[in-house]
Amino acid sequence: SRRSTGYAPYIARRRPVPENPNSHAPARAASKWLARLAKVLVAAGILALLFRKVGGEKIWEAFSQLDWRVFVVAVVAYCCMQALKAYRLQILLRAIDVALSYPRILVIYFIGMFFNTVLPTIVGGDAVRIAYLYRETRRLDRAVASTLTERAVGVAALVGIALVTLLFSSGQDVSAGLVYSVLTVSAG
């Protein structure tokens, strides 16, 4: 006979198993296809709106005057910087016992950078990155901590570069406001 402790154990209800486990696969594939189609249509709509507002001739003229060598170097440099930042995020994630592959972190980082560019706030991309990291790890505390720490490390690096620049520009005419701003950000 069991002694009553006042504790009723949780009994999990089993879901009925479908006869064919792949019976929902065509619906999932169609759903993914529709989601991708919707993304393409939204992107095409935004581009069409841009061409209509700015004017296709002006955009074509700007591209025709572009030095493609400089453009390619700039795109490669940008991608390299984002790859290094994603690697920095991977190091921070490993430090808090979150194991994600570098390609997945790189994708999440580029998605965050896209939203940093598109959304009117600076932190929009960080919020999206936190959401994606949470979706991958199911640990909101670690997703927030890694993103905020990565952002703080980036700001600290910029402040360090600014301080070094101020040290080497002692002979130059540097405004007191700039010096005060850099020192204020450095102090926290």
JSON list of C-alpha atoms in Angstrom, two decimals:
[
{"chain": "A", "resi": 1, "resn": "SER", "atom": "CA", "xyz": [0.00, 0.00, 0.00]},
{"chain": "A", "resi": 2, "resn": "ARG", "atom": "CA", "xyz": [1.23, 3.49, -0.88]},
{"chain": "A", "resi": 3, "resn": "ARG", "atom": "CA", "xyz": [1.38, 6.19, 1.65]},
{"chain": "A", "resi": 4, "resn": "SER", "atom": "CA", "xyz": [-0.42, 9.41, 0.67]},
{"chain": "A", "resi": 5, "resn": "THR", "atom": "CA", "xyz": [1.88, 12.43, 0.59]},
{"chain": "A", "resi": 6, "resn": "GLY", "atom": "CA", "xyz": [-0.59, 14.87, -0.85]},
{"chain": "A", "resi": 7, "resn": "TYR", "atom": "CA", "xyz": [1.47, 14.95, -4.05]},
{"chain": "A", "resi": 8, "resn": "ALA", "atom": "CA", "xyz": [-0.23, 13.88, -7.21]},
{"chain": "A", "resi": 9, "resn": "PRO", "atom": "CA", "xyz": [2.33, 12.83, -9.79]},
{"chain": "A", "resi": 10, "resn": "TYR", "atom": "CA", "xyz": [2.07, 14.40, -13.23]},
{"chain": "A", "resi": 11, "resn": "ILE", "atom": "CA", "xyz": [0.93, 11.88, -15.79]},
{"chain": "A", "resi": 12, "resn": "ALA", "atom": "CA", "xyz": [1.84, 12.83, -19.31]},
{"chain": "A", "resi": 13, "resn": "ARG", "atom": "CA", "xyz": [-0.87, 12.29, -21.84]},
{"chain": "A", "resi": 14, "resn": "ARG", "atom": "CA", "xyz": [0.35, 10.62, -24.94]},
{"chain": "A", "resi": 15, "resn": "ARG", "atom": "CA", "xyz": [-0.56, 12.07, -28.27]},
{"chain": "A", "resi": 16, "resn": "PRO", "atom": "CA", "xyz": [-1.89, 9.57, -30.76]},
{"chain": "A", "resi": 17, "resn": "VAL", "atom": "CA", "xyz": [0.85, 8.60, -33.14]},
{"chain": "A", "resi": 18, "resn": "PRO", "atom": "CA", "xyz": [-0.15, 8.99, -36.78]},
{"chain": "A", "resi": 19, "resn": "GLU", "atom": "CA", "xyz": [-0.03, 5.85, -38.83]},
{"chain": "A", "resi": 20, "resn": "ASN", "atom": "CA", "xyz": [2.59, 7.37, -41.12]},
{"chain": "A", "resi": 21, "resn": "PRO", "atom": "CA", "xyz": [5.10, 9.67, -39.36]},
{"chain": "A", "resi": 22, "resn": "ASN", "atom": "CA", "xyz": [5.82, 11.44, -42.67]},
{"chain": "A", "resi": 23, "resn": "SER", "atom": "CA", "xyz": [2.16, 12.19, -43.36]},
{"chain": "A", "resi": 24, "resn": "HIS", "atom": "CA", "xyz": [2.63, 15.88, -42.50]},
{"chain": "A", "resi": 25, "resn": "ALA", "atom": "CA", "xyz": [5.85, 16.27, -44.52]},
{"chain": "A", "resi": 26, "resn": "PRO", "atom": "CA", "xyz": [4.15, 17.56, -47.70]},
{"chain": "A", "resi": 27, "resn": "ALA", "atom": "CA", "xyz": [2.24, 20.18, -45.68]},
{"chain": "A", "resi": 28, "resn": "ARG", "atom": "CA", "xyz": [5.47, 21.32, -43.98]},
{"chain": "A", "resi": 29, "resn": "ALA", "atom": "CA", "xyz": [7.27, 21.53, -47.30]},
{"chain": "A", "resi": 30, "resn": "ALA", "atom": "CA", "xyz": [4.44, 23.57, -48.80]},
{"chain": "A", "resi": 31, "resn": "SER", "atom": "CA", "xyz": [4.43, 25.85, -45.77]},
{"chain": "A", "resi": 32, "resn": "LYS", "atom": "CA", "xyz": [8.19, 26.46, -46.08]},
{"chain": "A", "resi": 33, "resn": "TRP", "atom": "CA", "xyz": [7.81, 27.10, -49.81]},
{"chain": "A", "resi": 34, "resn": "LEU", "atom": "CA", "xyz": [5.01, 29.63, -49.17]},
{"chain": "A", "resi": 35, "resn": "ALA", "atom": "CA", "xyz": [7.10, 31.37, -46.49]},
{"chain": "A", "resi": 36, "resn": "ARG", "atom": "CA", "xyz": [10.04, 31.70, -48.89]},
{"chain": "A", "resi": 37, "resn": "LEU", "atom": "CA", "xyz": [7.73, 32.94, -51.64]},
{"chain": "A", "resi": 38, "resn": "ALA", "atom": "CA", "xyz": [6.31, 35.54, -49.26]},
{"chain": "A", "resi": 39, "resn": "LYS", "atom": "CA", "xyz": [9.82, 36.73, -48.38]},
{"chain": "A", "resi": 40, "resn": "VAL", "atom": "CA", "xyz": [10.75, 37.05, -52.06]},
{"chain": "A", "resi": 41, "resn": "LEU", "atom": "CA", "xyz": [7.52, 38.93, -52.81]},
{"chain": "A", "resi": 42, "resn": "VAL", "atom": "CA", "xyz": [8.07, 41.34, -49.90]},
{"chain": "A", "resi": 43, "resn": "ALA", "atom": "CA", "xyz": [11.65, 41.97, -51.00]},
{"chain": "A", "resi": 44, "resn": "ALA", "atom": "CA", "xyz": [10.52, 42.53, -54.61]},
{"chain": "A", "resi": 45, "resn": "GLY", "atom": "CA", "xyz": [7.82, 44.90, -53.38]},
{"chain": "A", "resi": 46, "resn": "ILE", "atom": "CA", "xyz": [10.31, 46.92, -51.36]},
{"chain": "A", "resi": 47, "resn": "LEU", "atom": "CA", "xyz": [12.67, 47.13, -54.34]},
{"chain": "A", "resi": 48, "resn": "ALA", "atom": "CA", "xyz": [9.80, 48.17, -56.62]},
{"chain": "A", "resi": 49, "resn": "LEU", "atom": "CA", "xyz": [8.80, 50.88, -54.14]},
{"chain": "A", "resi": 50, "resn": "LEU", "atom": "CA", "xyz": [12.40, 52.07, -53.96]},
{"chain": "A", "resi": 51, "resn": "PHE", "atom": "CA", "xyz": [12.71, 52.24, -57.74]},
{"chain": "A", "resi": 52, "resn": "ARG", "atom": "CA", "xyz": [9.40, 54.06, -57.97]},
{"chain": "A", "resi": 53, "resn": "LYS", "atom": "CA", "xyz": [10.22, 56.63, -55.27]},
{"chain": "A", "resi": 54, "resn": "VAL", "atom": "CA", "xyz": [13.82, 57.33, -56.26]},
{"chain": "A", "resi": 55, "resn": "GLY", "atom": "CA", "xyz": [13.52, 56.65, -59.94]},
{"chain": "A", "resi": 56, "resn": "GLY", "atom": "CA", "xyz": [15.13, 53.82, -61.85]},
{"chain": "A", "resi": 57, "resn": "GLU", "atom": "CA", "xyz": [17.17, 56.22, -63.97]},
{"chain": "A", "resi": 58, "resn": "LYS", "atom": "CA", "xyz": [18.85, 57.78, -60.92]},
{"chain": "A", "resi": 59, "resn": "ILE", "atom": "CA", "xyz": [19.64, 54.39, -59.44]},
{"chain": "A", "resi": 60, "resn": "TRP", "atom": "CA", "xyz": [21.04, 53.15, -62.76]},
{"chain": "A", "resi": 61, "resn": "GLU", "atom": "CA", "xyz": [23.11, 56.34, -63.09]},
{"chain": "A", "resi": 62, "resn": "ALA", "atom": "CA", "xyz": [24.56, 55.85, -59.59]},
{"chain": "A", "resi": 63, "resn": "PHE", "atom": "CA", "xyz": [25.49, 52.25, -60.37]},
{"chain": "A", "resi": 64, "resn": "SER", "atom": "CA", "xyz": [27.02, 53.19, -63.71]},
{"chain": "A", "resi": 65, "resn": "GLN", "atom": "CA", "xyz": [29.36, 55.67, -61.97]},
{"chain": "A", "resi": 66, "resn": "LEU", "atom": "CA", "xyz": [30.40, 53.12, -59.35]},
{"chain": "A", "resi": 67, "resn": "ASP", "atom": "CA", "xyz": [33.99, 51.92, -59.30]},
{"chain": "A", "resi": 68, "resn": "TRP", "atom": "CA", "xyz": [33.33, 48.18, -59.06]},
{"chain": "A", "resi": 69, "resn": "ARG", "atom": "CA", "xyz": [36.81, 47.36, -57.77]},
{"chain": "A", "resi": 70, "resn": "VAL", "atom": "CA", "xyz": [36.29, 49.62, -54.76]},
{"chain": "A", "resi": 71, "resn": "PHE", "atom": "CA", "xyz": [32.79, 48.23, -54.30]},
{"chain": "A", "resi": 72, "resn": "VAL", "atom": "CA", "xyz": [34.03, 44.62, -54.28]},
{"chain": "A", "resi": 73, "resn": "VAL", "atom": "CA", "xyz": [36.82, 45.47, -51.83]},
{"chain": "A", "resi": 74, "resn": "ALA", "atom": "CA", "xyz": [34.30, 47.21, -49.56]},
{"chain": "A", "resi": 75, "resn": "VAL", "atom": "CA", "xyz": [31.89, 44.25, -49.65]},
{"chain": "A", "resi": 76, "resn": "VAL", "atom": "CA", "xyz": [34.70, 41.76, -48.94]},
{"chain": "A", "resi": 77, "resn": "ALA", "atom": "CA", "xyz": [35.99, 43.93, -46.07]},
{"chain": "A", "resi": 78, "resn": "TYR", "atom": "CA", "xyz": [32.47, 44.21, -44.63]},
{"chain": "A", "resi": 79, "resn": "CYS", "atom": "CA", "xyz": [31.93, 40.45, -44.83]},
{"chain": "A", "resi": 80, "resn": "CYS", "atom": "CA", "xyz": [35.30, 39.77, -43.20]},
{"chain": "A", "resi": 81, "resn": "MET", "atom": "CA", "xyz": [34.46, 42.13, -40.32]},
{"chain": "A", "resi": 82, "resn": "GLN", "atom": "CA", "xyz": [31.10, 40.45, -39.80]},
{"chain": "A", "resi": 83, "resn": "ALA", "atom": "CA", "xyz": [32.80, 37.03, -39.89]},
{"chain": "A", "resi": 84, "resn": "LEU", "atom": "CA", "xyz": [35.23, 38.17, -37.18]},
{"chain": "A", "resi": 85, "resn": "LYS", "atom": "CA", "xyz": [32.39, 39.55, -35.08]},
{"chain": "A", "resi": 86, "resn": "ALA", "atom": "CA", "xyz": [30.51, 36.26, -35.44]},
{"chain": "A", "resi": 87, "resn": "TYR", "atom": "CA", "xyz": [33.64, 34.43, -34.31]},
{"chain": "A", "resi": 88, "resn": "ARG", "atom": "CA", "xyz": [33.82, 36.77, -31.29]},
{"chain": "A", "resi": 89, "resn": "LEU", "atom": "CA", "xyz": [30.18, 35.89, -30.52]},
{"chain": "A", "resi": 90, "resn": "GLN", "atom": "CA", "xyz": [31.01, 32.19, -30.81]},
{"chain": "A", "resi": 91, "resn": "ILE", "atom": "CA", "xyz": [33.83, 32.62, -28.26]},
{"chain": "A", "resi": 92, "resn": "LEU", "atom": "CA", "xyz": [31.43, 34.38, -25.88]},
{"chain": "A", "resi": 93, "resn": "LEU", "atom": "CA", "xyz": [28.81, 31.66, -26.38]},
{"chain": "A", "resi": 94, "resn": "ARG", "atom": "CA", "xyz": [31.33, 28.91, -25.68]},
{"chain": "A", "resi": 95, "resn": "ALA", "atom": "CA", "xyz": [32.34, 30.72, -22.47]},
{"chain": "A", "resi": 96, "resn": "ILE", "atom": "CA", "xyz": [28.78, 30.31, -21.20]},
{"chain": "A", "resi": 97, "resn": "ASP", "atom": "CA", "xyz": [28.46, 26.71, -22.39]},
{"chain": "A", "resi": 98, "resn": "VAL", "atom": "CA", "xyz": [26.42, 27.34, -25.53]},
{"chain": "A", "resi": 99, "resn": "ALA", "atom": "CA", "xyz": [27.63, 25.19, -28.39]},
{"chain": "A", "resi": 100, "resn": "LEU", "atom": "CA", "xyz": [26.49, 26.40, -31.79]},
{"chain": "A", "resi": 101, "resn": "SER", "atom": "CA", "xyz": [28.29, 25.81, -35.05]},
{"chain": "A", "resi": 102, "resn": "TYR", "atom": "CA", "xyz": [30.16, 28.75, -36.56]},
{"chain": "A", "resi": 103, "resn": "PRO", "atom": "CA", "xyz": [28.12, 28.71, -39.81]},
{"chain": "A", "resi": 104, "resn": "ARG", "atom": "CA", "xyz": [24.88, 28.94, -37.80]},
{"chain": "A", "resi": 105, "resn": "ILE", "atom": "CA", "xyz": [26.26, 31.81, -35.67]},
{"chain": "A", "resi": 106, "resn": "LEU", "atom": "CA", "xyz": [27.41, 33.57, -38.84]},
{"chain": "A", "resi": 107, "resn": "VAL", "atom": "CA", "xyz": [23.90, 33.31, -40.33]},
{"chain": "A", "resi": 108, "resn": "ILE", "atom": "CA", "xyz": [22.37, 34.64, -37.10]},
{"chain": "A", "resi": 109, "resn": "TYR", "atom": "CA", "xyz": [24.89, 37.49, -37.05]},
{"chain": "A", "resi": 110, "resn": "PHE", "atom": "CA", "xyz": [24.14, 38.52, -40.63]},
{"chain": "A", "resi": 111, "resn": "ILE", "atom": "CA", "xyz": [20.40, 38.40, -39.94]},
{"chain": "A", "resi": 112, "resn": "GLY", "atom": "CA", "xyz": [20.97, 40.69, -36.96]},
{"chain": "A", "resi": 113, "resn": "MET", "atom": "CA", "xyz": [23.08, 43.06, -39.06]},
{"chain": "A", "resi": 114, "resn": "PHE", "atom": "CA", "xyz": [20.35, 43.18, -41.68]},
{"chain": "A", "resi": 115, "resn": "PHE", "atom": "CA", "xyz": [17.81, 44.25, -39.08]},
{"chain": "A", "resi": 116, "resn": "ASN", "atom": "CA", "xyz": [20.29, 46.77, -37.62]},
{"chain": "A", "resi": 117, "resn": "THR", "atom": "CA", "xyz": [20.35, 48.35, -41.07]},
{"chain": "A", "resi": 118, "resn": "VAL", "atom": "CA", "xyz": [16.64, 48.14, -41.86]},
{"chain": "A", "resi": 119, "resn": "LEU", "atom": "CA", "xyz": [15.04, 48.94, -38.50]},
{"chain": "A", "resi": 120, "resn": "PRO", "atom": "CA", "xyz": [15.08, 52.55, -37.28]},
{"chain": "A", "resi": 121, "resn": "THR", "atom": "CA", "xyz": [16.85, 51.65, -34.03]},
{"chain": "A", "resi": 122, "resn": "ILE", "atom": "CA", "xyz": [20.34, 50.41, -33.30]},
{"chain": "A", "resi": 123, "resn": "VAL", "atom": "CA", "xyz": [19.15, 47.64, -31.00]},
{"chain": "A", "resi": 124, "resn": "GLY", "atom": "CA", "xyz": [16.66, 46.08, -33.42]},
{"chain": "A", "resi": 125, "resn": "GLY", "atom": "CA", "xyz": [19.29, 43.73, -34.78]},
{"chain": "A", "resi": 126, "resn": "ASP", "atom": "CA", "xyz": [20.34, 42.80, -31.26]},
{"chain": "A", "resi": 127, "resn": "ALA", "atom": "CA", "xyz": [16.74, 41.91, -30.38]},
{"chain": "A", "resi": 128, "resn": "VAL", "atom": "CA", "xyz": [16.48, 39.76, -33.51]},
{"chain": "A", "resi": 129, "resn": "ARG", "atom": "CA", "xyz": [19.82, 38.11, -32.69]},
{"chain": "A", "resi": 130, "resn": "ILE", "atom": "CA", "xyz": [18.60, 37.39, -29.15]},
{"chain": "A", "resi": 131, "resn": "ALA", "atom": "CA", "xyz": [15.41, 35.86, -30.56]},
{"chain": "A", "resi": 132, "resn": "TYR", "atom": "CA", "xyz": [17.36, 33.62, -32.93]},
{"chain": "A", "resi": 133, "resn": "LEU", "atom": "CA", "xyz": [19.83, 32.58, -30.23]},
{"chain": "A", "resi": 134, "resn": "TYR", "atom": "CA", "xyz": [16.93, 31.82, -27.90]},
{"chain": "A", "resi": 135, "resn": "ARG", "atom": "CA", "xyz": [15.26, 29.75, -30.61]},
{"chain": "A", "resi": 136, "resn": "GLU", "atom": "CA", "xyz": [18.48, 27.74, -31.01]},
{"chain": "A", "resi": 137, "resn": "THR", "atom": "CA", "xyz": [19.31, 27.32, -27.31]},
{"chain": "A", "resi": 138, "resn": "ARG", "atom": "CA", "xyz": [16.04, 27.79, -25.38]},
{"chain": "A", "resi": 139, "resn": "ARG", "atom": "CA", "xyz": [18.11, 29.79, -22.85]},
{"chain": "A", "resi": 140, "resn": "LEU", "atom": "CA", "xyz": [16.98, 33.42, -22.82]},
{"chain": "A", "resi": 141, "resn": "ASP", "atom": "CA", "xyz": [19.45, 34.42, -20.12]},
{"chain": "A", "resi": 142, "resn": "ARG", "atom": "CA", "xyz": [22.40, 33.21, -22.16]},
{"chain": "A", "resi": 143, "resn": "ALA", "atom": "CA", "xyz": [21.10, 34.69, -25.40]},
{"chain": "A", "resi": 144, "resn": "VAL", "atom": "CA", "xyz": [20.72, 38.11, -23.77]},
{"chain": "A", "resi": 145, "resn": "ALA", "atom": "CA", "xyz": [24.02, 37.89, -21.87]},
{"chain": "A", "resi": 146, "resn": "SER", "atom": "CA", "xyz": [26.05, 36.91, -24.92]},
{"chain": "A", "resi": 147, "resn": "THR", "atom": "CA", "xyz": [24.50, 39.59, -27.13]},
{"chain": "A", "resi": 148, "resn": "LEU", "atom": "CA", "xyz": [24.92, 42.37, -24.57]},
{"chain": "A", "resi": 149, "resn": "THR", "atom": "CA", "xyz": [28.48, 41.27, -23.77]},
{"chain": "A", "resi": 150, "resn": "GLU", "atom": "CA", "xyz": [29.33, 41.16, -27.48]},
{"chain": "A", "resi": 151, "resn": "ARG", "atom": "CA", "xyz": [27.91, 44.67, -27.88]},
{"chain": "A", "resi": 152, "resn": "ALA", "atom": "CA", "xyz": [29.89, 45.92, -24.83]},
{"chain": "A", "resi": 153, "resn": "VAL", "atom": "CA", "xyz": [33.12, 44.41, -26.16]},
{"chain": "A", "resi": 154, "resn": "GLY", "atom": "CA", "xyz": [32.52, 46.19, -29.48]},
{"chain": "A", "resi": 155, "resn": "VAL", "atom": "CA", "xyz": [31.96, 49.54, -27.74]},
{"chain": "A", "resi": 156, "resn": "ALA", "atom": "CA", "xyz": [35.06, 49.01, -25.60]},
{"chain": "A", "resi": 157, "resn": "ALA", "atom": "CA", "xyz": [37.11, 48.33, -28.74]},
{"chain": "A", "resi": 158, "resn": "LEU", "atom": "CA", "xyz": [35.83, 51.54, -30.36]},
{"chain": "A", "resi": 159, "resn": "VAL", "atom": "CA", "xyz": [36.63, 53.55, -27.25]},
{"chain": "A", "resi": 160, "resn": "GLY", "atom": "CA", "xyz": [40.11, 52.04, -27.21]},
{"chain": "A", "resi": 161, "resn": "ILE", "atom": "CA", "xyz": [40.65, 53.00, -30.84]},
{"chain": "A", "resi": 162, "resn": "ALA", "atom": "CA", "xyz": [39.41, 56.53, -30.08]},
{"chain": "A", "resi": 163, "resn": "LEU", "atom": "CA", "xyz": [41.77, 56.86, -27.12]},
{"chain": "A", "resi": 164, "resn": "VAL", "atom": "CA", "xyz": [44.75, 55.67, -29.14]},
{"chain": "A", "resi": 165, "resn": "THR", "atom": "CA", "xyz": [43.79, 58.11, -31.89]},
{"chain": "A", "resi": 166, "resn": "LEU", "atom": "CA", "xyz": [43.63, 60.95, -29.37]},
{"chain": "A", "resi": 167, "resn": "LEU", "atom": "CA", "xyz": [47.07, 60.01, -28.04]},
{"chain": "A", "resi": 168, "resn": "PHE", "atom": "CA", "xyz": [48.62, 60.14, -31.49]},
{"chain": "A", "resi": 169, "resn": "SER", "atom": "CA", "xyz": [46.84, 63.34, -32.47]},
{"chain": "A", "resi": 170, "resn": "SER", "atom": "CA", "xyz": [48.32, 65.43, -29.66]},
{"chain": "A", "resi": 171, "resn": "GLY", "atom": "CA", "xyz": [49.98, 67.78, -32.15]},
{"chain": "A", "resi": 172, "resn": "GLN", "atom": "CA", "xyz": [46.72, 68.22, -34.07]},
{"chain": "A", "resi": 173, "resn": "ASP", "atom": "CA", "xyz": [43.90, 70.61, -33.30]},
{"chain": "A", "resi": 174, "resn": "VAL", "atom": "CA", "xyz": [41.45, 68.36, -31.44]},
{"chain": "A", "resi": 175, "resn": "SER", "atom": "CA", "xyz": [38.31, 69.94, -30.04]},
{"chain": "A", "resi": 176, "resn": "ALA", "atom": "CA", "xyz": [37.77, 69.78, -26.29]},
{"chain": "A", "resi": 177, "resn": "GLY", "atom": "CA", "xyz": [34.27, 68.43, -26.91]},
{"chain": "A", "resi": 178, "resn": "LEU", "atom": "CA", "xyz": [35.65, 65.39, -28.72]},
{"chain": "A", "resi": 179, "resn": "VAL", "atom": "CA", "xyz": [38.14, 64.68, -25.97]},
{"chain": "A", "resi": 180, "resn": "TYR", "atom": "CA", "xyz": [35.43, 65.09, -23.32]},
{"chain": "A", "resi": 181, "resn": "SER", "atom": "CA", "xyz": [33.07, 62.79, -25.24]},
{"chain": "A", "resi": 182, "resn": "VAL", "atom": "CA", "xyz": [35.66, 60.02, -25.61]},
{"chain": "A", "resi": 183, "resn": "LEU", "atom": "CA", "xyz": [36.68, 60.27, -21.95]},
{"chain": "A", "resi": 184, "resn": "THR", "atom": "CA", "xyz": [33.02, 60.26, -20.82]},
{"chain": "A", "resi": 185, "resn": "VAL", "atom": "CA", "xyz": [32.25, 57.13, -22.86]},
{"chain": "A", "resi": 186, "resn": "SER", "atom": "CA", "xyz": [35.48, 55.55, -21.58]},
{"chain": "A", "resi": 187, "resn": "ALA", "atom": "CA", "xyz": [34.53, 56.20, -17.98]},
{"chain": "A", "resi": 188, "resn": "GLY", "atom": "CA", "xyz": [31.19, 54.54, -18.52]}
]
